[in-house]
Amino acid sequence: MSLVVLGGSVSPFVRKVRTVLAEKGLDYTHEQVNPFAPPEGYREISPLGKIPAFKDGDKALCDSSVICAYLEKKYPTPALYPSDPYDYARALWFEEFMDGGVVTAVGPKVFFPLVLQPLFSGGTPPSAEVEAQAKQTWEETVNPLLAYLEK
C-alpha cells in the first residue's frame, strides 16, 4: 500500500485525514503513532513531532490540512472543497477555525475529560463538575460557530 497515515486513531487531525481518504474511496494503511513517544526517525517526516504524518510512496507530508489539500489535488474526484472561490475560501476558514480554535479548546476541555480520562481510569465516569465545565466550553466555543453558519 502506498498511502499511509501515521498517528493515533483518537486524534481529530488523524480522523480528518482518514475521513478525506474514505470520502475519496482511497485505500490506505494506518500506523499508530503516539506523538508523546514517537518511533525513532519520526521527526524526519514530521519535524515538529505532531500527528498525523502521511506517506505516499517515497513522499512524506505532515499537518492534516496540508495532507487533505494534497489528497484533493492528487485525487480531485469526488471534490470535497467547493469550486466557487468565495465558498472555497470559506471552507478553508471553517477548517482553520476547527483546527486552530475549536479543537484546541474542545480537545483538552471536553474530549479529554469526557472521553480519554474515563478510558485511562478504567471507565470511571467524569464528575458533574467536569461535565458542567465541558458543557460551558462547548457553549462558548462551538455555539458561536453554529450561529455564524446560520448567517
mmCIF file of C-alpha atoms in Angstrom:
data_model
loop_
_atom_site.group_PDB
_atom_site.id
_atom_site.type_symbol
_atom_site.label_atom_id
_atom_site.label_comp_id
_atom_site.label_asym_id
_atom_site.label_seq_id
_atom_site.Cartn_x
_atom_site.Cartn_y
_atom_site.Cartn_z
ATOM 1 C CA MET A 1 0.000 0.000 0.000
ATOM 2 C CA SER A 2 1.482 3.333 -0.940
ATOM 3 C CA LEU A 3 -0.792 5.631 1.129
ATOM 4 C CA VAL A 4 -0.021 5.527 4.845
ATOM 5 C CA VAL A 5 -1.446 7.673 7.662
ATOM 6 C CA LEU A 6 0.738 7.838 10.753
ATOM 7 C CA GLY A 7 -0.831 8.902 14.032
ATOM 8 C CA GLY A 8 -3.113 7.930 16.868
ATOM 9 C CA SER A 9 -6.677 6.951 15.965
ATOM 10 C CA VAL A 10 -8.145 9.178 18.643
ATOM 11 C CA SER A 11 -6.600 12.374 17.217
ATOM 12 C CA PRO A 12 -9.146 14.639 15.495
ATOM 13 C CA PHE A 13 -6.461 15.577 12.982
ATOM 14 C CA VAL A 14 -5.804 11.937 12.112
ATOM 15 C CA ARG A 15 -9.552 11.344 11.866
ATOM 16 C CA LYS A 16 -9.864 14.326 9.498
ATOM 17 C CA VAL A 17 -7.298 12.825 7.105
ATOM 18 C CA ARG A 18 -8.868 9.378 7.358
ATOM 19 C CA THR A 19 -12.283 10.899 6.599
ATOM 20 C CA VAL A 20 -10.953 12.557 3.434
ATOM 21 C CA LEU A 21 -9.393 9.255 2.357
ATOM 22 C CA ALA A 22 -12.674 7.431 2.999
ATOM 23 C CA GLU A 23 -14.772 10.062 1.191
ATOM 24 C CA LYS A 24 -12.474 9.786 -1.804
ATOM 25 C CA GLY A 25 -12.658 5.985 -1.679
ATOM 26 C CA LEU A 26 -8.892 5.593 -1.337
ATOM 27 C CA ASP A 27 -7.230 2.539 0.143
ATOM 28 C CA TYR A 28 -4.586 3.259 2.759
ATOM 29 C CA THR A 29 -2.946 1.798 5.802
ATOM 30 C CA HIS A 30 -2.926 3.376 9.226
ATOM 31 C CA GLU A 31 0.059 3.092 11.541
ATOM 32 C CA GLN A 32 -0.483 4.034 15.164
ATOM 33 C CA VAL A 33 1.985 6.684 16.338
ATOM 34 C CA ASN A 34 1.910 8.136 19.816
ATOM 35 C CA PRO A 35 3.077 11.762 19.499
ATOM 36 C CA PHE A 36 4.335 11.657 23.101
ATOM 37 C CA ALA A 37 6.559 8.654 22.332
ATOM 38 C CA PRO A 38 7.056 8.627 18.555
ATOM 39 C CA PRO A 39 9.164 5.964 16.900
ATOM 40 C CA GLU A 40 12.783 6.667 16.065
ATOM 41 C CA GLY A 41 13.096 8.723 12.895
ATOM 42 C CA TYR A 42 9.547 10.103 13.100
ATOM 43 C CA ARG A 43 10.778 13.702 13.121
ATOM 44 C CA GLU A 44 12.307 13.117 9.714
ATOM 45 C CA ILE A 45 8.776 13.136 8.284
ATOM 46 C CA SER A 46 7.155 15.321 10.955
ATOM 47 C CA PRO A 47 9.749 17.863 12.109
ATOM 48 C CA LEU A 48 7.502 19.194 14.896
ATOM 49 C CA GLY A 49 6.688 15.656 16.040
ATOM 50 C CA LYS A 50 2.962 16.203 15.565
ATOM 51 C CA ILE A 51 0.432 13.809 14.119
ATOM 52 C CA PRO A 52 -0.643 12.998 11.557
ATOM 53 C CA ALA A 53 2.134 12.419 9.122
ATOM 54 C CA PHE A 54 1.438 10.885 5.756
ATOM 55 C CA LYS A 55 3.353 8.866 3.212
ATOM 56 C CA ASP A 56 2.569 8.417 -0.445
ATOM 57 C CA GLY A 57 5.240 6.027 -1.628
ATOM 58 C CA ASP A 58 8.546 7.794 -1.074
ATOM 59 C CA LYS A 59 6.909 11.197 -0.446
ATOM 60 C CA ALA A 60 6.047 12.363 3.053
ATOM 61 C CA LEU A 61 3.899 15.203 4.385
ATOM 62 C CA CYS A 62 2.729 16.380 7.784
ATOM 63 C CA ASP A 63 -0.146 18.563 9.049
ATOM 64 C CA SER A 64 -3.714 17.428 8.472
ATOM 65 C CA SER A 65 -4.739 20.453 6.381
ATOM 66 C CA VAL A 66 -1.693 20.071 4.128
ATOM 67 C CA ILE A 67 -2.348 16.354 3.732
ATOM 68 C CA CYS A 68 -6.012 16.976 2.876
ATOM 69 C CA ALA A 69 -5.053 19.646 0.321
ATOM 70 C CA TYR A 70 -2.577 17.210 -1.242
ATOM 71 C CA LEU A 71 -5.209 14.490 -1.465
ATOM 72 C CA GLU A 72 -7.691 16.938 -3.015
ATOM 73 C CA LYS A 73 -5.177 17.924 -5.710
ATOM 74 C CA LYS A 74 -3.929 14.415 -6.415
ATOM 75 C CA TYR A 75 -7.384 12.805 -6.329
ATOM 76 C CA PRO A 76 -9.780 15.564 -7.449
ATOM 77 C CA THR A 77 -12.841 13.341 -7.705
ATOM 78 C CA PRO A 78 -15.016 13.474 -5.765
ATOM 79 C CA ALA A 79 -14.240 17.086 -4.947
ATOM 80 C CA LEU A 80 -14.507 17.806 -1.243
ATOM 81 C CA TYR A 81 -13.905 21.545 -1.471
ATOM 82 C CA PRO A 82 -16.228 23.951 -3.327
ATOM 83 C CA SER A 83 -15.163 25.258 -6.748
ATOM 84 C CA ASP A 84 -16.520 28.784 -6.201
ATOM 85 C CA PRO A 85 -13.610 30.966 -4.935
ATOM 86 C CA TYR A 86 -15.590 32.534 -2.094
ATOM 87 C CA ASP A 87 -17.103 29.232 -0.967
ATOM 88 C CA TYR A 88 -13.657 27.604 -1.205
ATOM 89 C CA ALA A 89 -12.125 30.320 0.992
ATOM 90 C CA ARG A 90 -14.986 29.964 3.465
ATOM 91 C CA ALA A 91 -14.430 26.201 3.628
ATOM 92 C CA LEU A 92 -10.735 26.813 4.362
ATOM 93 C CA TRP A 93 -11.711 29.270 7.085
ATOM 94 C CA PHE A 94 -14.002 26.719 8.722
ATOM 95 C CA GLU A 95 -11.220 24.144 8.565
ATOM 96 C CA GLU A 96 -8.792 26.572 10.207
ATOM 97 C CA PHE A 97 -11.377 27.621 12.789
ATOM 98 C CA MET A 98 -11.952 23.991 13.733
ATOM 99 C CA ASP A 99 -8.241 23.088 13.783
ATOM 100 C CA GLY A 100 -6.935 26.203 15.482
ATOM 101 C CA GLY A 101 -9.893 27.288 17.561
ATOM 102 C CA VAL A 102 -12.402 24.612 18.371
ATOM 103 C CA VAL A 103 -10.081 21.609 18.627
ATOM 104 C CA THR A 104 -7.589 23.459 20.813
ATOM 105 C CA ALA A 105 -10.359 24.358 23.266
ATOM 106 C CA VAL A 106 -12.643 21.345 22.969
ATOM 107 C CA GLY A 107 -9.812 18.789 22.961
ATOM 108 C CA PRO A 108 -8.408 19.432 26.430
ATOM 109 C CA LYS A 109 -11.612 20.763 27.992
ATOM 110 C CA VAL A 110 -14.235 18.410 26.531
ATOM 111 C CA PHE A 111 -12.754 15.404 24.732
ATOM 112 C CA PHE A 112 -10.005 14.620 27.218
ATOM 113 C CA PRO A 113 -12.069 14.823 30.420
ATOM 114 C CA LEU A 114 -15.208 13.190 28.996
ATOM 115 C CA VAL A 115 -13.702 10.545 26.709
ATOM 116 C CA LEU A 116 -9.997 9.929 27.260
ATOM 117 C CA GLN A 117 -9.791 10.303 31.022
ATOM 118 C CA PRO A 118 -12.514 7.672 31.613
ATOM 119 C CA LEU A 119 -10.650 5.327 29.259
ATOM 120 C CA PHE A 120 -7.366 5.877 31.092
ATOM 121 C CA SER A 121 -9.000 5.450 34.501
ATOM 122 C CA GLY A 122 -10.709 2.168 33.707
ATOM 123 C CA GLY A 123 -14.140 3.566 32.976
ATOM 124 C CA THR A 124 -14.610 5.957 35.888
ATOM 125 C CA PRO A 125 -17.211 8.472 34.723
ATOM 126 C CA PRO A 126 -16.439 12.200 34.912
ATOM 127 C CA SER A 127 -17.789 14.184 37.834
ATOM 128 C CA ALA A 128 -20.758 16.524 37.483
ATOM 129 C CA GLU A 129 -18.351 19.466 37.818
ATOM 130 C CA VAL A 130 -16.184 18.190 34.952
ATOM 131 C CA GLU A 131 -19.287 17.664 32.819
ATOM 132 C CA ALA A 132 -20.503 21.202 33.593
ATOM 133 C CA GLN A 133 -17.120 22.686 32.655
ATOM 134 C CA ALA A 134 -17.139 20.712 29.400
ATOM 135 C CA LYS A 135 -20.657 21.918 28.596
ATOM 136 C CA GLN A 136 -19.639 25.527 29.238
ATOM 137 C CA THR A 137 -16.604 25.183 26.956
ATOM 138 C CA TRP A 138 -18.793 23.689 24.242
ATOM 139 C CA GLU A 139 -21.327 26.504 24.522
ATOM 140 C CA GLU A 140 -18.643 29.203 24.450
ATOM 141 C CA THR A 141 -16.583 27.654 21.634
ATOM 142 C CA VAL A 142 -18.870 25.710 19.320
ATOM 143 C CA ASN A 143 -22.162 27.595 19.607
ATOM 144 C CA PRO A 144 -20.694 30.816 18.120
ATOM 145 C CA LEU A 145 -19.573 28.770 15.109
ATOM 146 C CA LEU A 146 -23.042 27.333 14.708
ATOM 147 C CA ALA A 147 -24.513 30.843 14.892
ATOM 148 C CA TYR A 148 -22.016 32.010 12.267
ATOM 149 C CA LEU A 149 -23.032 29.139 9.985
ATOM 150 C CA GLU A 150 -26.651 30.249 10.150
ATOM 151 C CA LYS A 151 -25.814 33.704 8.722
#
